[in-house]
PDB file of C-alpha atoms in Angstrom:
ATOM      1  CA  GLU A  25      38.158 -50.363  10.580  1.00 74.00           C
ATOM      2  CA  ASN A  26      37.525 -51.725  14.090  1.00 80.00           C
ATOM      3  CA  ASN A  27      41.137 -52.371  15.005  1.00 86.00           C
ATOM      4  CA  PHE A  28      44.388 -50.532  14.515  1.00 91.00           C
ATOM      5  CA  ILE A  29      47.169 -52.336  12.726  1.00 92.00           C
ATOM      6  CA  PHE A  30      50.562 -50.673  12.637  1.00 95.00           C
ATOM      7  CA  GLY A  31      54.170 -51.463  11.914  1.00 95.00           C
ATOM      8  CA  LEU A  32      56.331 -52.450   9.022  1.00 96.00           C
ATOM      9  CA  SER A  33      55.156 -54.889   6.388  1.00 94.00           C
ATOM     10  CA  VAL A  34      57.036 -58.147   5.875  1.00 93.00           C
ATOM     11  CA  GLU A  35      58.545 -56.645   2.738  1.00 95.00           C
ATOM     12  CA  ASP A  36      59.668 -53.527   4.635  1.00 95.00           C
ATOM     13  CA  VAL A  37      61.329 -55.659   7.314  1.00 95.00           C
ATOM     14  CA  GLN A  38      63.110 -57.743   4.694  1.00 95.00           C
ATOM     15  CA  HIS A  39      64.264 -54.601   2.898  1.00 96.00           C
ATOM     16  CA  LEU A  40      65.605 -53.036   6.101  1.00 94.00           C
ATOM     17  CA  LYS A  41      67.436 -56.183   7.116  1.00 93.00           C
ATOM     18  CA  ARG A  42      68.836 -56.705   3.619  1.00 95.00           C
ATOM     19  CA  ASN A  43      70.043 -53.116   3.233  1.00 95.00           C
ATOM     20  CA  GLY A  44      71.201 -52.579   6.800  1.00 94.00           C
ATOM     21  CA  TYR A  45      69.116 -51.240   9.646  1.00 96.00           C
ATOM     22  CA  ASN A  46      70.489 -48.237  11.500  1.00 96.00           C
ATOM     23  CA  PRO A  47      68.438 -47.493  14.641  1.00 97.00           C
ATOM     24  CA  ARG A  48      70.512 -44.360  15.303  1.00 97.00           C
ATOM     25  CA  ALA A  49      69.152 -42.830  12.093  1.00 97.00           C
ATOM     26  CA  TYR A  50      65.622 -43.093  13.518  1.00 98.00           C
ATOM     27  CA  TYR A  51      66.829 -41.636  16.829  1.00 98.00           C
ATOM     28  CA  ASN A  52      68.579 -38.720  15.132  1.00 98.00           C
ATOM     29  CA  ASN A  53      65.781 -37.978  12.641  1.00 98.00           C
ATOM     30  CA  ASN A  54      62.668 -38.346  14.806  1.00 97.00           C
ATOM     31  CA  PRO A  55      62.355 -35.806  17.651  1.00 97.00           C
ATOM     32  CA  GLU A  56      59.689 -37.915  19.415  1.00 96.00           C
ATOM     33  CA  ILE A  57      61.919 -40.989  19.485  1.00 98.00           C
ATOM     34  CA  LYS A  58      64.900 -38.926  20.619  1.00 98.00           C
ATOM     35  CA  ALA A  59      62.902 -37.262  23.409  1.00 97.00           C
ATOM     36  CA  ALA A  60      61.453 -40.573  24.618  1.00 96.00           C
ATOM     37  CA  LEU A  61      64.802 -42.345  24.657  1.00 97.00           C
ATOM     38  CA  ASP A  62      66.618 -39.410  26.243  1.00 98.00           C
ATOM     39  CA  TRP A  63      63.956 -39.427  28.958  1.00 97.00           C
ATOM     40  CA  LEU A  64      65.236 -42.860  29.972  1.00 97.00           C
ATOM     41  CA  ASP A  65      68.540 -41.237  30.996  1.00 97.00           C
ATOM     42  CA  THR A  66      66.758 -39.082  33.583  1.00 97.00           C
ATOM     43  CA  ASP A  67      65.204 -40.001  36.927  1.00 96.00           C
ATOM     44  CA  TYR A  68      61.647 -39.201  35.799  1.00 95.00           C
ATOM     45  CA  PHE A  69      60.570 -42.870  35.958  1.00 94.00           C
ATOM     46  CA  THR A  70      63.025 -43.814  38.707  1.00 96.00           C
ATOM     47  CA  PRO A  71      63.133 -40.896  41.183  1.00 96.00           C
ATOM     48  CA  GLY A  72      66.573 -40.452  42.671  1.00 96.00           C
ATOM     49  CA  GLU A  73      68.137 -42.926  40.251  1.00 96.00           C
ATOM     50  CA  PRO A  74      68.982 -41.091  37.036  1.00 96.00           C
ATOM     51  CA  GLY A  75      70.056 -43.442  34.281  1.00 94.00           C
ATOM     52  CA  ALA A  76      68.512 -46.541  35.865  1.00 96.00           C
ATOM     53  CA  LEU A  77      66.694 -47.169  32.580  1.00 97.00           C
ATOM     54  CA  SER A  78      69.516 -46.121  30.255  1.00 97.00           C
ATOM     55  CA  SER A  79      70.162 -49.754  29.370  1.00 96.00           C
ATOM     56  CA  ILE A  80      66.876 -49.777  27.440  1.00 96.00           C
ATOM     57  CA  LYS A  81      68.094 -46.863  25.330  1.00 97.00           C
ATOM     58  CA  ARG A  82      71.484 -48.513  24.813  1.00 96.00           C
ATOM     59  CA  SER A  83      69.896 -51.819  23.804  1.00 96.00           C
ATOM     60  CA  LEU A  84      67.892 -50.051  21.114  1.00 97.00           C
ATOM     61  CA  LEU A  85      70.670 -47.807  19.815  1.00 97.00           C
ATOM     62  CA  ASP A  86      73.779 -49.905  20.402  1.00 96.00           C
ATOM     63  CA  GLY A  87      72.237 -53.371  20.521  1.00 92.00           C
ATOM     64  CA  GLY A  88      70.898 -53.216  16.991  1.00 91.00           C
ATOM     65  CA  ASP A  89      67.185 -53.001  17.891  1.00 95.00           C
ATOM     66  CA  PRO A  90      66.568 -56.554  16.599  1.00 93.00           C
ATOM     67  CA  PHE A  91      62.779 -56.166  16.736  1.00 94.00           C
ATOM     68  CA  LEU A  92      62.861 -52.888  14.759  1.00 96.00           C
ATOM     69  CA  VAL A  93      61.028 -51.014  17.504  1.00 97.00           C
ATOM     70  CA  LEU A  94      62.330 -47.646  16.359  1.00 98.00           C
ATOM     71  CA  ALA A  95      61.454 -48.377  12.734  1.00 98.00           C
ATOM     72  CA  ASP A  96      57.857 -49.129  13.792  1.00 97.00           C
ATOM     73  CA  PHE A  97      57.507 -46.058  15.999  1.00 97.00           C
ATOM     74  CA  ALA A  98      56.108 -43.580  13.434  1.00 96.00           C
ATOM     75  CA  SER A  99      53.464 -46.088  12.357  1.00 97.00           C
ATOM     76  CA  TYR A 100      52.598 -46.743  16.017  1.00 96.00           C
ATOM     77  CA  ALA A 101      52.290 -43.008  16.724  1.00 96.00           C
ATOM     78  CA  ASP A 102      49.984 -42.608  13.720  1.00 96.00           C
ATOM     79  CA  ALA A 103      47.808 -45.531  14.871  1.00 96.00           C
ATOM     80  CA  HIS A 104      47.688 -44.068  18.375  1.00 96.00           C
ATOM     81  CA  GLN A 105      46.360 -40.778  16.990  1.00 97.00           C
ATOM     82  CA  ARG A 106      43.640 -42.693  15.123  1.00 96.00           C
ATOM     83  CA  VAL A 107      42.746 -44.519  18.352  1.00 96.00           C
ATOM     84  CA  GLU A 108      42.507 -41.221  20.249  1.00 97.00           C
ATOM     85  CA  LYS A 109      40.261 -39.746  17.562  1.00 97.00           C
ATOM     86  CA  LEU A 110      37.910 -42.744  17.626  1.00 96.00           C
ATOM     87  CA  TYR A 111      37.922 -42.859  21.439  1.00 97.00           C
ATOM     88  CA  ALA A 112      36.774 -39.233  21.546  1.00 98.00           C
ATOM     89  CA  ASN A 113      33.574 -40.347  19.791  1.00 97.00           C
ATOM     90  CA  LYS A 114      32.090 -42.584  22.509  1.00 97.00           C
ATOM     91  CA  SER A 115      29.341 -44.155  20.391  1.00 97.00           C
ATOM     92  CA  ALA A 116      31.739 -44.946  17.521  1.00 96.00           C
ATOM     93  CA  TRP A 117      34.244 -46.352  20.039  1.00 96.00           C
ATOM     94  CA  ALA A 118      31.582 -48.565  21.648  1.00 96.00           C
ATOM     95  CA  LYS A 119      30.402 -49.806  18.240  1.00 95.00           C
ATOM     96  CA  ALA A 120      33.971 -50.627  17.150  1.00 94.00           C
ATOM     97  CA  ALA A 121      34.685 -52.387  20.455  1.00 92.00           C
ATOM     98  CA  ILE A 122      31.547 -54.521  20.197  1.00 92.00           C
ATOM     99  CA  ILE A 123      32.189 -55.434  16.559  1.00 91.00           C
ATOM    100  CA  ASN A 124      35.831 -56.230  17.306  1.00 87.00           C
ATOM    101  CA  SER A 125      34.900 -58.435  20.273  1.00 84.00           C
ATOM    102  CA  ALA A 126      32.143 -60.203  18.356  1.00 85.00           C
ATOM    103  CA  SER A 127      34.494 -60.823  15.427  1.00 81.00           C
ATOM    104  CA  MET A 128      37.065 -62.670  17.493  1.00 77.00           C
ATOM    105  CA  GLY A 129      35.334 -65.919  16.654  1.00 73.00           C
ATOM    106  CA  LYS A 130      37.280 -68.919  17.780  1.00 70.00           C
ATOM    107  CA  PHE A 131      40.130 -66.953  19.346  1.00 71.00           C
ATOM    108  CA  SER A 132      40.932 -67.910  22.897  1.00 77.00           C
ATOM    109  CA  SER A 133      44.169 -67.882  24.803  1.00 79.00           C
ATOM    110  CA  ASP A 134      43.834 -71.630  25.455  1.00 80.00           C
ATOM    111  CA  ARG A 135      43.486 -72.388  21.740  1.00 82.00           C
ATOM    112  CA  ALA A 136      46.316 -70.007  20.849  1.00 82.00           C
ATOM    113  CA  ILE A 137      48.655 -71.638  23.377  1.00 86.00           C
ATOM    114  CA  GLU A 138      47.673 -75.100  22.171  1.00 86.00           C
ATOM    115  CA  ASP A 139      48.361 -74.069  18.552  1.00 85.00           C
ATOM    116  CA  TYR A 140      51.802 -72.742  19.520  1.00 85.00           C
ATOM    117  CA  ALA A 141      52.585 -75.891  21.480  1.00 87.00           C
ATOM    118  CA  ASN A 142      51.585 -78.143  18.580  1.00 87.00           C
ATOM    119  CA  LYS A 143      52.605 -76.176  15.492  1.00 88.00           C
ATOM    120  CA  ILE A 144      55.544 -74.058  16.628  1.00 86.00           C
ATOM    121  CA  TRP A 145      57.162 -75.958  19.463  1.00 87.00           C
ATOM    122  CA  ASP A 146      56.097 -79.456  18.292  1.00 87.00           C
ATOM    123  CA  LEU A 147      55.051 -80.464  21.811  1.00 88.00           C
ATOM    124  CA  ASN A 148      52.590 -83.168  22.723  1.00 82.00           C
ATOM    125  CA  SER A 149      49.861 -82.636  25.265  1.00 80.00           C
ATOM    126  CA  TYR A 150      50.044 -84.435  28.565  1.00 80.00           C
ATOM    127  CA  GLU A 151      46.969 -85.428  30.504  1.00 81.00           C
ATOM    128  CA  ILE A 152      47.122 -84.681  34.201  1.00 80.00           C
ATOM    129  CA  LYS A 153      45.086 -87.162  36.172  1.00 81.00           C
ATOM    130  CA  ASP A 154      43.139 -85.982  39.161  1.00 80.00           C
ATOM    131  CA  ILE A 155      44.705 -87.393  42.298  1.00 76.00           C
ATOM    132  CA  LYS A 156      42.280 -87.689  45.164  1.00 74.00           C
ATOM    133  CA  SER A 157      43.649 -87.685  48.682  1.00 60.00           C
TER     134      SER A 157
END
């Protein structure tokens, strides 16, 4: 209610990967995706250098889109519309922002990084001693 979750479910990802993911199908069947990716072939973002960003398009279409960006796009676009609608109502937006911030609880970037270091990367902490000159 106070945040906007989007994207494929774990089951959807597994299904796509099991049955074969074809990013070109999303490109060919979604005019918004096609327009956005075709824009990368122009010089709109890189004046005087048309195609400077074409490698992004190629990586998604020819590189297999390993993170399923194109498969998540429709869900992202839907979430973005919900964000815009809430943002238009300033008091509802402020209330949601306050509740979301207050609900973060123990989240902090320091704790998150420490958790990754310990649980994912299996790293030990190292104490840095203060060296006085």
